[in-house]
Amino acid sequence: MNSGPAPSLGEFIANWSIFRDAVITGSLAGALLGFLGVQIILRRMVFASSAIAQAAALGVALSFWVPAAIDPIGHAARHAADPSAHIVPLLFEPVIWALAAALLATLAFIANPVKLHLTRESVLGVVFLVGASGAVIIGDRITQESHDLAAILFGSAVVVERSDLVLVSIATVVILGIHVLLWRPLIFVAYDPTGAQVQDLPVRKLNLFVFLAIGVAVALCTRALGALPVFAFSVLPAMAALTLTDDLAIAFALATGIGALSGGAGYVVSFRGELPVGATQAAVALGVLAAALVRRVIQGLSRRRDRAAR
Amino acid sequence: MVVFAAPAYASPCDVSLAVPPIHSKKAGDWMACEIAGVETIVARFVGGATEKAGHRTVAAQNPEPLLVTRALEVGYDGEAILPAIDLRIGRKEFWSVIGPNGAGKSTFVRTLLGLDRPVRGSVTRAPDLRPCYVPQQATLDPIFPIKVLDFVLMGALERGKLLGPAGQVEIEAALQALAEVRAADLRRRLLRDLSGGQRQRVLLARALAARANLYVLDEPTAALDVASEREVLELVGALTAGRGATVVMITHMLEDALQRADQILFLDREHGLALAGPPREIVKSPGLQRLYGPVMSPKPNPNATG
């Protein structure tokens, strides 16, 4: 623990070039997951993003462990030559493994377990536990990248790679763009899937898009930021937005903004307070939610008082 | 010995079997028969006793029915819960689907709409079929913050026109639909904040905005007070009378169903019954009377289209 004076905002600005990618990635991830979070909450699948994030973390852990297990000497030699380099064959790119694991988890979510007399939530529970326990067990077997893995699990990554920024940016533009274009059918399918199916809307394809969008967003953001802030961004901004407004379109916009704010401001606060990044980002989102809840309560009390006065 | 007793409204000479010989059936088997001049007979052998009902064919009046079911068996996990059902649901007809709780009404309707797969048999849909489903309002999510106008606009959504915001034509159609159900002033309200009667009217407005020719309504009067109930039934009646659409309505309101409908489908899973026919014939069914007690014969309905 650093006992010296806390770094100032001036120092942060002076070193902006170092933190820029991390701040932008955090903001973009917050915006993307905040937006998708409204779908996640309204579809009552909050646990899904957590389970998928854990699966993505397991994917990253496997991407570290598999090459080391296949060729332990060569892997150690490469790491010894340049510990900071993460140059690995494309096959073992962590983001690819994170995506693959997240998409597998998403498929488990899409599958209907009713025939097995199980609920979808129980399948998600299994996915979460496989991801979480698998990542810890695999993490225990990794020596060189154990710090990276801890960063992914708990979201303590201070530096974000440029490739992660690029991937999160592309995902944000593509997913939000498609979502805005297909806004009406996506809302219809989320609210009344039976009615949409009777009207011959492509319900399965639309649902598949939402689930895959969540899977891809969670995987990429987990790789960049870690599982903890990813889960926080996919739940808290949307909760705050839905508390602040009854207008669905505004709720999506607000959640996007609150997510972006939590991702960016959380990073700055963590720098100033020398706190773990991911947990601080989650704490900022929690703070916004708390403020939104207080506002809602005050509004309710005020309305009650007005009614009593009449 | 199996006794095949023709009902009073069908002369024994009209009976022709569309199934293997009756004597080959065992107690508990499902069977389907056709009676000349009477479109549908669905029955189940129950320990040698058979119950039947039928209705006058509408084929002559409506050469192209909207929906035809052939030996349709509905159920779950490959298990039929009702006898095989043969129906022709014609244009501009008003069908009421009645029966006790758990009778298989929703399962039948879901299969009719293509939401569930038939266990056996088939459903043939007219090429121009445009169905619209009005769910029970209790099934709608009370958390979802959807505004009335946005909800009604959902009815105007079509496959192939999914991109972008609603156009002016769609918005006008939605506003007109809201006006028709006397809910224009509710358009900016949240659906979840409305009373039961208001919500049901908005559900009907969405159906109107869909410009459907088949409206399937699942207990539209459930949990409504008497005034709202009357208002909703009036609006439902206007779907056939005013819009020339076909209505299939699940209901527990027996008296209203007998009064309003052109055709009744009475389902009773427990007793293995699926009876279809005009109200005046369905009321004679011992199965119906066993469940509901003696039922008054329906009065002639001026709104009935059949």
PDB file of N, CA and C in Angstrom, chain A residues 44-134:
ATOM      1  N   ARG A  44     -34.784  -9.887 -17.640  1.00  0.00           N
ATOM      2  CA  ARG A  44     -34.568 -10.617 -16.386  1.00  0.00           C
ATOM      3  C   ARG A  44     -33.492 -11.697 -16.531  1.00  0.00           C
ATOM      4  N   MET A  45     -32.327 -11.257 -17.020  1.00  0.00           N
ATOM      5  CA  MET A  45     -31.223 -12.203 -17.178  1.00  0.00           C
ATOM      6  C   MET A  45     -29.926 -11.609 -16.628  1.00  0.00           C
ATOM      7  N   VAL A  46     -30.054 -10.956 -15.486  1.00  0.00           N
ATOM      8  CA  VAL A  46     -28.909 -10.269 -14.878  1.00  0.00           C
ATOM      9  C   VAL A  46     -27.740 -11.225 -14.645  1.00  0.00           C
ATOM     10  N   PHE A  47     -28.077 -12.422 -14.226  1.00  0.00           N
ATOM     11  CA  PHE A  47     -27.034 -13.384 -13.898  1.00  0.00           C
ATOM     12  C   PHE A  47     -26.252 -13.811 -15.146  1.00  0.00           C
ATOM     13  N   ALA A  48     -26.866 -13.629 -16.322  1.00  0.00           N
ATOM     14  CA  ALA A  48     -26.233 -14.083 -17.567  1.00  0.00           C
ATOM     15  C   ALA A  48     -24.893 -13.399 -17.796  1.00  0.00           C
ATOM     16  N   SER A  49     -24.862 -12.059 -17.617  1.00  0.00           N
ATOM     17  CA  SER A  49     -23.613 -11.357 -17.915  1.00  0.00           C
ATOM     18  C   SER A  49     -22.510 -11.774 -16.948  1.00  0.00           C
ATOM     19  N   SER A  50     -22.889 -12.029 -15.685  1.00  0.00           N
ATOM     20  CA  SER A  50     -21.885 -12.474 -14.717  1.00  0.00           C
ATOM     21  C   SER A  50     -21.327 -13.844 -15.118  1.00  0.00           C
ATOM     22  N   ALA A  51     -22.248 -14.746 -15.488  1.00  0.00           N
ATOM     23  CA  ALA A  51     -21.818 -16.097 -15.869  1.00  0.00           C
ATOM     24  C   ALA A  51     -20.950 -16.056 -17.121  1.00  0.00           C
ATOM     25  N   ILE A  52     -21.368 -15.232 -18.098  1.00  0.00           N
ATOM     26  CA  ILE A  52     -20.596 -15.145 -19.345  1.00  0.00           C
ATOM     27  C   ILE A  52     -19.227 -14.514 -19.074  1.00  0.00           C
ATOM     28  N   ALA A  53     -19.190 -13.515 -18.195  1.00  0.00           N
ATOM     29  CA  ALA A  53     -17.911 -12.876 -17.852  1.00  0.00           C
ATOM     30  C   ALA A  53     -16.950 -13.885 -17.209  1.00  0.00           C
ATOM     31  N   GLN A  54     -17.485 -14.713 -16.334  1.00  0.00           N
ATOM     32  CA  GLN A  54     -16.631 -15.741 -15.703  1.00  0.00           C
ATOM     33  C   GLN A  54     -16.143 -16.743 -16.752  1.00  0.00           C
ATOM     34  N   ALA A  55     -17.034 -17.086 -17.674  1.00  0.00           N
ATOM     35  CA  ALA A  55     -16.629 -18.018 -18.741  1.00  0.00           C
ATOM     36  C   ALA A  55     -15.534 -17.396 -19.594  1.00  0.00           C
ATOM     37  N   ALA A  56     -15.682 -16.087 -19.895  1.00  0.00           N
ATOM     38  CA  ALA A  56     -14.657 -15.399 -20.683  1.00  0.00           C
ATOM     39  C   ALA A  56     -13.328 -15.397 -19.931  1.00  0.00           C
ATOM     40  N   ALA A  57     -13.382 -15.181 -18.628  1.00  0.00           N
ATOM     41  CA  ALA A  57     -12.159 -15.194 -17.814  1.00  0.00           C
ATOM     42  C   ALA A  57     -11.496 -16.571 -17.869  1.00  0.00           C
ATOM     43  N   LEU A  58     -12.326 -17.609 -17.826  1.00  0.00           N
ATOM     44  CA  LEU A  58     -11.774 -18.972 -17.945  1.00  0.00           C
ATOM     45  C   LEU A  58     -11.123 -19.146 -19.318  1.00  0.00           C
ATOM     46  N   GLY A  59     -11.759 -18.583 -20.337  1.00  0.00           N
ATOM     47  CA  GLY A  59     -11.178 -18.655 -21.688  1.00  0.00           C
ATOM     48  C   GLY A  59      -9.805 -18.022 -21.727  1.00  0.00           C
ATOM     49  N   VAL A  60      -9.669 -16.857 -21.096  1.00  0.00           N
ATOM     50  CA  VAL A  60      -8.362 -16.175 -21.061  1.00  0.00           C
ATOM     51  C   VAL A  60      -7.349 -17.027 -20.294  1.00  0.00           C
ATOM     52  N   ALA A  61      -7.793 -17.575 -19.166  1.00  0.00           N
ATOM     53  CA  ALA A  61      -6.889 -18.417 -18.366  1.00  0.00           C
ATOM     54  C   ALA A  61      -6.402 -19.609 -19.196  1.00  0.00           C
ATOM     55  N   LEU A  62      -7.328 -20.199 -19.946  1.00  0.00           N
ATOM     56  CA  LEU A  62      -6.944 -21.351 -20.780  1.00  0.00           C
ATOM     57  C   LEU A  62      -5.964 -20.937 -21.871  1.00  0.00           C
ATOM     58  N   SER A  63      -6.154 -19.724 -22.396  1.00  0.00           N
ATOM     59  CA  SER A  63      -5.245 -19.265 -23.462  1.00  0.00           C
ATOM     60  C   SER A  63      -3.822 -19.109 -22.928  1.00  0.00           C
ATOM     61  N   PHE A  64      -3.674 -18.826 -21.629  1.00  0.00           N
ATOM     62  CA  PHE A  64      -2.340 -18.765 -21.015  1.00  0.00           C
ATOM     63  C   PHE A  64      -1.808 -20.159 -20.719  1.00  0.00           C
ATOM     64  N   TRP A  65      -2.719 -20.997 -20.223  1.00  0.00           N
ATOM     65  CA  TRP A  65      -2.282 -22.284 -19.700  1.00  0.00           C
ATOM     66  C   TRP A  65      -2.000 -23.320 -20.808  1.00  0.00           C
ATOM     67  N   VAL A  66      -2.841 -23.330 -21.845  1.00  0.00           N
ATOM     68  CA  VAL A  66      -2.705 -24.372 -22.874  1.00  0.00           C
ATOM     69  C   VAL A  66      -1.340 -24.339 -23.557  1.00  0.00           C
ATOM     70  N   PRO A  67      -0.863 -23.169 -24.045  1.00  0.00           N
ATOM     71  CA  PRO A  67       0.463 -23.189 -24.685  1.00  0.00           C
ATOM     72  C   PRO A  67       1.566 -23.587 -23.718  1.00  0.00           C
ATOM     73  N   ALA A  68       1.402 -23.162 -22.453  1.00  0.00           N
ATOM     74  CA  ALA A  68       2.419 -23.543 -21.454  1.00  0.00           C
ATOM     75  C   ALA A  68       2.385 -25.043 -21.203  1.00  0.00           C
ATOM     76  N   ALA A  69       1.216 -25.615 -21.236  1.00  0.00           N
ATOM     77  CA  ALA A  69       1.098 -27.057 -21.004  1.00  0.00           C
ATOM     78  C   ALA A  69       1.627 -27.843 -22.188  1.00  0.00           C
ATOM     79  N   ILE A  70       1.404 -27.301 -23.401  1.00  0.00           N
ATOM     80  CA  ILE A  70       1.860 -28.011 -24.608  1.00  0.00           C
ATOM     81  C   ILE A  70       3.376 -27.938 -24.722  1.00  0.00           C
ATOM     82  N   ASP A  71       3.937 -26.746 -24.513  1.00  0.00           N
ATOM     83  CA  ASP A  71       5.380 -26.540 -24.706  1.00  0.00           C
ATOM     84  C   ASP A  71       5.932 -25.729 -23.530  1.00  0.00           C
ATOM     85  N   PRO A  72       6.090 -26.368 -22.365  1.00  0.00           N
ATOM     86  CA  PRO A  72       6.472 -25.605 -21.172  1.00  0.00           C
ATOM     87  C   PRO A  72       7.826 -24.920 -21.293  1.00  0.00           C
ATOM     88  N   ILE A  73       8.796 -25.558 -21.933  1.00  0.00           N
ATOM     89  CA  ILE A  73      10.158 -24.982 -21.995  1.00  0.00           C
ATOM     90  C   ILE A  73      10.174 -23.773 -22.922  1.00  0.00           C
ATOM     91  N   GLY A  74       9.604 -23.958 -24.105  1.00  0.00           N
ATOM     92  CA  GLY A  74       9.568 -22.864 -25.084  1.00  0.00           C
ATOM     93  C   GLY A  74       8.784 -21.678 -24.540  1.00  0.00           C
ATOM     94  N   HIS A  75       7.682 -21.977 -23.858  1.00  0.00           N
ATOM     95  CA  HIS A  75       6.836 -20.906 -23.321  1.00  0.00           C
ATOM     96  C   HIS A  75       7.593 -20.107 -22.261  1.00  0.00           C
ATOM     97  N   ALA A  76       8.298 -20.840 -21.389  1.00  0.00           N
ATOM     98  CA  ALA A  76       9.070 -20.167 -20.329  1.00  0.00           C
ATOM     99  C   ALA A  76      10.194 -19.337 -20.935  1.00  0.00           C
ATOM    100  N   ALA A  77      10.811 -19.864 -21.984  1.00  0.00           N
ATOM    101  CA  ALA A  77      11.925 -19.154 -22.621  1.00  0.00           C
ATOM    102  C   ALA A  77      11.428 -17.869 -23.264  1.00  0.00           C
ATOM    103  N   ARG A  78      10.263 -17.950 -23.950  1.00  0.00           N
ATOM    104  CA  ARG A  78       9.698 -16.745 -24.590  1.00  0.00           C
ATOM    105  C   ARG A  78       9.363 -15.690 -23.541  1.00  0.00           C
ATOM    106  N   HIS A  79       8.822 -16.155 -22.435  1.00  0.00           N
ATOM    107  CA  HIS A  79       8.426 -15.239 -21.381  1.00  0.00           C
ATOM    108  C   HIS A  79       9.636 -14.610 -20.710  1.00  0.00           C
ATOM    109  N   ALA A  80      10.690 -15.432 -20.547  1.00  0.00           N
ATOM    110  CA  ALA A  80      11.904 -14.926 -19.911  1.00  0.00           C
ATOM    111  C   ALA A  80      12.564 -13.866 -20.782  1.00  0.00           C
ATOM    112  N   ALA A  81      12.489 -14.068 -22.111  1.00  0.00           N
ATOM    113  CA  ALA A  81      13.126 -13.122 -23.039  1.00  0.00           C
ATOM    114  C   ALA A  81      12.466 -11.753 -22.949  1.00  0.00           C
ATOM    115  N   ASP A  82      11.153 -11.719 -22.814  1.00  0.00           N
ATOM    116  CA  ASP A  82      10.442 -10.437 -22.734  1.00  0.00           C
ATOM    117  C   ASP A  82       9.137 -10.627 -21.956  1.00  0.00           C
ATOM    118  N   PRO A  83       9.199 -10.482 -20.628  1.00  0.00           N
ATOM    119  CA  PRO A  83       8.017 -10.750 -19.808  1.00  0.00           C
ATOM    120  C   PRO A  83       6.845  -9.824 -20.127  1.00  0.00           C
ATOM    121  N   SER A  84       7.155  -8.618 -20.651  1.00  0.00           N
ATOM    122  CA  SER A  84       6.056  -7.678 -20.883  1.00  0.00           C
ATOM    123  C   SER A  84       5.357  -7.965 -22.206  1.00  0.00           C
ATOM    124  N   ALA A  85       6.027  -8.724 -23.066  1.00  0.00           N
ATOM    125  CA  ALA A  85       5.435  -8.972 -24.386  1.00  0.00           C
ATOM    126  C   ALA A  85       4.378 -10.054 -24.287  1.00  0.00           C
ATOM    127  N   HIS A  86       3.315  -9.822 -24.985  1.00  0.00           N
ATOM    128  CA  HIS A  86       2.258 -10.829 -25.004  1.00  0.00           C
ATOM    129  C   HIS A  86       2.103 -11.351 -26.418  1.00  0.00           C
ATOM    130  N   ILE A  87       3.265 -11.499 -27.078  1.00  0.00           N
ATOM    131  CA  ILE A  87       3.210 -11.972 -28.460  1.00  0.00           C
ATOM    132  C   ILE A  87       3.009 -13.489 -28.431  1.00  0.00           C
ATOM    133  N   VAL A  88       1.850 -13.875 -28.836  1.00  0.00           N
ATOM    134  CA  VAL A  88       1.531 -15.306 -28.848  1.00  0.00           C
ATOM    135  C   VAL A  88       0.953 -15.630 -30.206  1.00  0.00           C
ATOM    136  N   PRO A  89       1.044 -16.891 -30.609  1.00  0.00           N
ATOM    137  CA  PRO A  89       0.416 -17.239 -31.875  1.00  0.00           C
ATOM    138  C   PRO A  89      -1.066 -16.881 -31.843  1.00  0.00           C
ATOM    139  N   LEU A  90      -1.592 -16.566 -33.015  1.00  0.00           N
ATOM    140  CA  LEU A  90      -2.994 -16.145 -33.105  1.00  0.00           C
ATOM    141  C   LEU A  90      -3.925 -17.135 -32.414  1.00  0.00           C
ATOM    142  N   LEU A  91      -3.585 -18.408 -32.548  1.00  0.00           N
ATOM    143  CA  LEU A  91      -4.426 -19.454 -31.959  1.00  0.00           C
ATOM    144  C   LEU A  91      -4.579 -19.267 -30.456  1.00  0.00           C
ATOM    145  N   PHE A  92      -3.548 -18.712 -29.828  1.00  0.00           N
ATOM    146  CA  PHE A  92      -3.587 -18.572 -28.361  1.00  0.00           C
ATOM    147  C   PHE A  92      -3.819 -17.122 -27.913  1.00  0.00           C
ATOM    148  N   GLU A  93      -4.348 -16.312 -28.820  1.00  0.00           N
ATOM    149  CA  GLU A  93      -4.714 -14.948 -28.439  1.00  0.00           C
ATOM    150  C   GLU A  93      -5.783 -15.012 -27.339  1.00  0.00           C
ATOM    151  N   PRO A  94      -5.545 -14.404 -26.195  1.00  0.00           N
ATOM    152  CA  PRO A  94      -6.532 -14.484 -25.109  1.00  0.00           C
ATOM    153  C   PRO A  94      -7.927 -14.046 -25.530  1.00  0.00           C
ATOM    154  N   VAL A  95      -7.975 -13.014 -26.383  1.00  0.00           N
ATOM    155  CA  VAL A  95      -9.301 -12.497 -26.741  1.00  0.00           C
ATOM    156  C   VAL A  95     -10.096 -13.540 -27.535  1.00  0.00           C
ATOM    157  N   ILE A  96      -9.409 -14.329 -28.329  1.00  0.00           N
ATOM    158  CA  ILE A  96     -10.109 -15.373 -29.100  1.00  0.00           C
ATOM    159  C   ILE A  96     -10.662 -16.436 -28.152  1.00  0.00           C
ATOM    160  N   TRP A  97      -9.874 -16.797 -27.169  1.00  0.00           N
ATOM    161  CA  TRP A  97     -10.342 -17.802 -26.197  1.00  0.00           C
ATOM    162  C   TRP A  97     -11.470 -17.234 -25.336  1.00  0.00           C
ATOM    163  N   ALA A  98     -11.335 -15.961 -25.019  1.00  0.00           N
ATOM    164  CA  ALA A  98     -12.405 -15.320 -24.228  1.00  0.00           C
ATOM    165  C   ALA A  98     -13.702 -15.312 -25.027  1.00  0.00           C
ATOM    166  N   LEU A  99     -13.582 -14.969 -26.316  1.00  0.00           N
ATOM    167  CA  LEU A  99     -14.777 -14.940 -27.166  1.00  0.00           C
ATOM    168  C   LEU A  99     -15.392 -16.325 -27.302  1.00  0.00           C
ATOM    169  N   ALA A 100     -14.515 -17.308 -27.551  1.00  0.00           N
ATOM    170  CA  ALA A 100     -15.020 -18.677 -27.729  1.00  0.00           C
ATOM    171  C   ALA A 100     -15.739 -19.155 -26.465  1.00  0.00           C
ATOM    172  N   ALA A 101     -15.117 -18.914 -25.313  1.00  0.00           N
ATOM    173  CA  ALA A 101     -15.733 -19.365 -24.055  1.00  0.00           C
ATOM    174  C   ALA A 101     -17.044 -18.620 -23.799  1.00  0.00           C
ATOM    175  N   ALA A 102     -17.041 -17.315 -24.096  1.00  0.00           N
ATOM    176  CA  ALA A 102     -18.257 -16.515 -23.868  1.00  0.00           C
ATOM    177  C   ALA A 102     -19.380 -16.974 -24.786  1.00  0.00           C
ATOM    178  N   LEU A 103     -19.032 -17.271 -26.039  1.00  0.00           N
ATOM    179  CA  LEU A 103     -20.074 -17.708 -26.973  1.00  0.00           C
ATOM    180  C   LEU A 103     -20.601 -19.088 -26.589  1.00  0.00           C
ATOM    181  N   LEU A 104     -19.719 -19.934 -26.087  1.00  0.00           N
ATOM    182  CA  LEU A 104     -20.188 -21.244 -25.597  1.00  0.00           C
ATOM    183  C   LEU A 104     -21.166 -21.054 -24.435  1.00  0.00           C
ATOM    184  N   ALA A 105     -20.802 -20.148 -23.537  1.00  0.00           N
ATOM    185  CA  ALA A 105     -21.684 -19.857 -22.400  1.00  0.00           C
ATOM    186  C   ALA A 105     -23.008 -19.281 -22.885  1.00  0.00           C
ATOM    187  N   THR A 106     -22.928 -18.435 -23.926  1.00  0.00           N
ATOM    188  CA  THR A 106     -24.151 -17.847 -24.481  1.00  0.00           C
ATOM    189  C   THR A 106     -25.042 -18.932 -25.073  1.00  0.00           C
ATOM    190  N   LEU A 107     -24.422 -19.899 -25.748  1.00  0.00           N
ATOM    191  CA  LEU A 107     -25.203 -21.005 -26.318  1.00  0.00           C
ATOM    192  C   LEU A 107     -25.909 -21.785 -25.212  1.00  0.00           C
ATOM    193  N   ALA A 108     -25.199 -21.968 -24.110  1.00  0.00           N
ATOM    194  CA  ALA A 108     -25.831 -22.671 -22.977  1.00  0.00           C
ATOM    195  C   ALA A 108     -27.029 -21.882 -22.484  1.00  0.00           C
ATOM    196  N   PHE A 109     -26.919 -20.556 -22.573  1.00  0.00           N
ATOM    197  CA  PHE A 109     -28.023 -19.718 -22.131  1.00  0.00           C
ATOM    198  C   PHE A 109     -29.191 -19.801 -23.111  1.00  0.00           C
ATOM    199  N   ILE A 110     -28.847 -19.862 -24.408  1.00  0.00           N
ATOM    200  CA  ILE A 110     -29.913 -19.906 -25.424  1.00  0.00           C
ATOM    201  C   ILE A 110     -30.644 -21.246 -25.359  1.00  0.00           C
ATOM    202  N   ALA A 111     -29.895 -22.318 -25.090  1.00  0.00           N
ATOM    203  CA  ALA A 111     -30.509 -23.653 -25.064  1.00  0.00           C
ATOM    204  C   ALA A 111     -31.646 -23.687 -24.047  1.00  0.00           C
ATOM    205  N   ASN A 112     -32.691 -24.377 -24.427  1.00  0.00           N
ATOM    206  CA  ASN A 112     -33.857 -24.466 -23.542  1.00  0.00           C
ATOM    207  C   ASN A 112     -33.770 -25.751 -22.708  1.00  0.00           C
ATOM    208  N   PRO A 113     -33.515 -25.612 -21.406  1.00  0.00           N
ATOM    209  CA  PRO A 113     -33.315 -26.810 -20.593  1.00  0.00           C
ATOM    210  C   PRO A 113     -34.605 -27.393 -20.013  1.00  0.00           C
ATOM    211  N   VAL A 114     -35.759 -26.897 -20.495  1.00  0.00           N
ATOM    212  CA  VAL A 114     -37.033 -27.338 -19.917  1.00  0.00           C
ATOM    213  C   VAL A 114     -37.204 -28.852 -20.046  1.00  0.00           C
ATOM    214  N   LYS A 115     -36.729 -29.391 -21.188  1.00  0.00           N
ATOM    215  CA  LYS A 115     -36.891 -30.832 -21.395  1.00  0.00           C
ATOM    216  C   LYS A 115     -36.144 -31.650 -20.342  1.00  0.00           C
ATOM    217  N   LEU A 116     -35.117 -31.030 -19.771  1.00  0.00           N
ATOM    218  CA  LEU A 116     -34.381 -31.717 -18.699  1.00  0.00           C
ATOM    219  C   LEU A 116     -34.980 -31.379 -17.333  1.00  0.00           C
ATOM    220  N   HIS A 117     -36.111 -30.684 -17.366  1.00  0.00           N
ATOM    221  CA  HIS A 117     -36.789 -30.234 -16.136  1.00  0.00           C
ATOM    222  C   HIS A 117     -35.874 -29.333 -15.312  1.00  0.00           C
ATOM    223  N   LEU A 118     -35.107 -28.512 -16.034  1.00  0.00           N
ATOM    224  CA  LEU A 118     -34.234 -27.546 -15.360  1.00  0.00           C
ATOM    225  C   LEU A 118     -34.605 -26.142 -15.827  1.00  0.00           C
ATOM    226  N   THR A 119     -34.292 -25.167 -14.989  1.00  0.00           N
ATOM    227  CA  THR A 119     -34.550 -23.789 -15.395  1.00  0.00           C
ATOM    228  C   THR A 119     -33.296 -23.236 -16.066  1.00  0.00           C
ATOM    229  N   ARG A 120     -33.517 -22.145 -16.809  1.00  0.00           N
ATOM    230  CA  ARG A 120     -32.398 -21.489 -17.469  1.00  0.00           C
ATOM    231  C   ARG A 120     -31.425 -20.931 -16.433  1.00  0.00           C
ATOM    232  N   GLU A 121     -31.959 -20.442 -15.331  1.00  0.00           N
ATOM    233  CA  GLU A 121     -31.108 -19.897 -14.274  1.00  0.00           C
ATOM    234  C   GLU A 121     -30.147 -20.944 -13.737  1.00  0.00           C
ATOM    235  N   SER A 122     -30.655 -22.180 -13.603  1.00  0.00           N
ATOM    236  CA  SER A 122     -29.782 -23.218 -13.056  1.00  0.00           C
ATOM    237  C   SER A 122     -28.632 -23.510 -14.018  1.00  0.00           C
ATOM    238  N   VAL A 123     -28.909 -23.450 -15.328  1.00  0.00           N
ATOM    239  CA  VAL A 123     -27.837 -23.652 -16.307  1.00  0.00           C
ATOM    240  C   VAL A 123     -26.825 -22.523 -16.192  1.00  0.00           C
ATOM    241  N   LEU A 124     -27.329 -21.313 -15.999  1.00  0.00           N
ATOM    242  CA  LEU A 124     -26.416 -20.174 -15.831  1.00  0.00           C
ATOM    243  C   LEU A 124     -25.559 -20.353 -14.580  1.00  0.00           C
ATOM    244  N   GLY A 125     -26.173 -20.904 -13.539  1.00  0.00           N
ATOM    245  CA  GLY A 125     -25.415 -21.173 -12.315  1.00  0.00           C
ATOM    246  C   GLY A 125     -24.252 -22.106 -12.596  1.00  0.00           C
ATOM    247  N   VAL A 126     -24.509 -23.125 -13.389  1.00  0.00           N
ATOM    248  CA  VAL A 126     -23.449 -24.078 -13.743  1.00  0.00           C
ATOM    249  C   VAL A 126     -22.364 -23.361 -14.550  1.00  0.00           C
ATOM    250  N   VAL A 127     -22.804 -22.538 -15.522  1.00  0.00           N
ATOM    251  CA  VAL A 127     -21.828 -21.811 -16.356  1.00  0.00           C
ATOM    252  C   VAL A 127     -20.957 -20.914 -15.476  1.00  0.00           C
ATOM    253  N   PHE A 128     -21.595 -20.217 -14.534  1.00  0.00           N
ATOM    254  CA  PHE A 128     -20.851 -19.329 -13.627  1.00  0.00           C
ATOM    255  C   PHE A 128     -19.817 -20.131 -12.831  1.00  0.00           C
ATOM    256  N   LEU A 129     -20.273 -21.247 -12.282  1.00  0.00           N
ATOM    257  CA  LEU A 129     -19.371 -22.030 -11.419  1.00  0.00           C
ATOM    258  C   LEU A 129     -18.239 -22.669 -12.211  1.00  0.00           C
ATOM    259  N   VAL A 130     -18.546 -23.145 -13.411  1.00  0.00           N
ATOM    260  CA  VAL A 130     -17.479 -23.707 -14.259  1.00  0.00           C
ATOM    261  C   VAL A 130     -16.465 -22.612 -14.570  1.00  0.00           C
ATOM    262  N   GLY A 131     -16.988 -21.417 -14.940  1.00  0.00           N
ATOM    263  CA  GLY A 131     -16.085 -20.311 -15.275  1.00  0.00           C
ATOM    264  C   GLY A 131     -15.246 -19.881 -14.090  1.00  0.00           C
ATOM    265  N   ALA A 132     -15.902 -19.635 -12.962  1.00  0.00           N
ATOM    266  CA  ALA A 132     -15.199 -19.094 -11.796  1.00  0.00           C
ATOM    267  C   ALA A 132     -14.205 -20.108 -11.221  1.00  0.00           C
ATOM    268  N   SER A 133     -14.687 -21.327 -10.990  1.00  0.00           N
ATOM    269  CA  SER A 133     -13.776 -22.314 -10.377  1.00  0.00           C
ATOM    270  C   SER A 133     -12.696 -22.717 -11.365  1.00  0.00           C
ATOM    271  N   GLY A 134     -13.076 -22.820 -12.651  1.00  0.00           N
ATOM    272  CA  GLY A 134     -12.078 -23.186 -13.672  1.00  0.00           C
ATOM    273  C   GLY A 134     -10.979 -22.144 -13.753  1.00  0.00           C
TER     274      GLY A 134
END
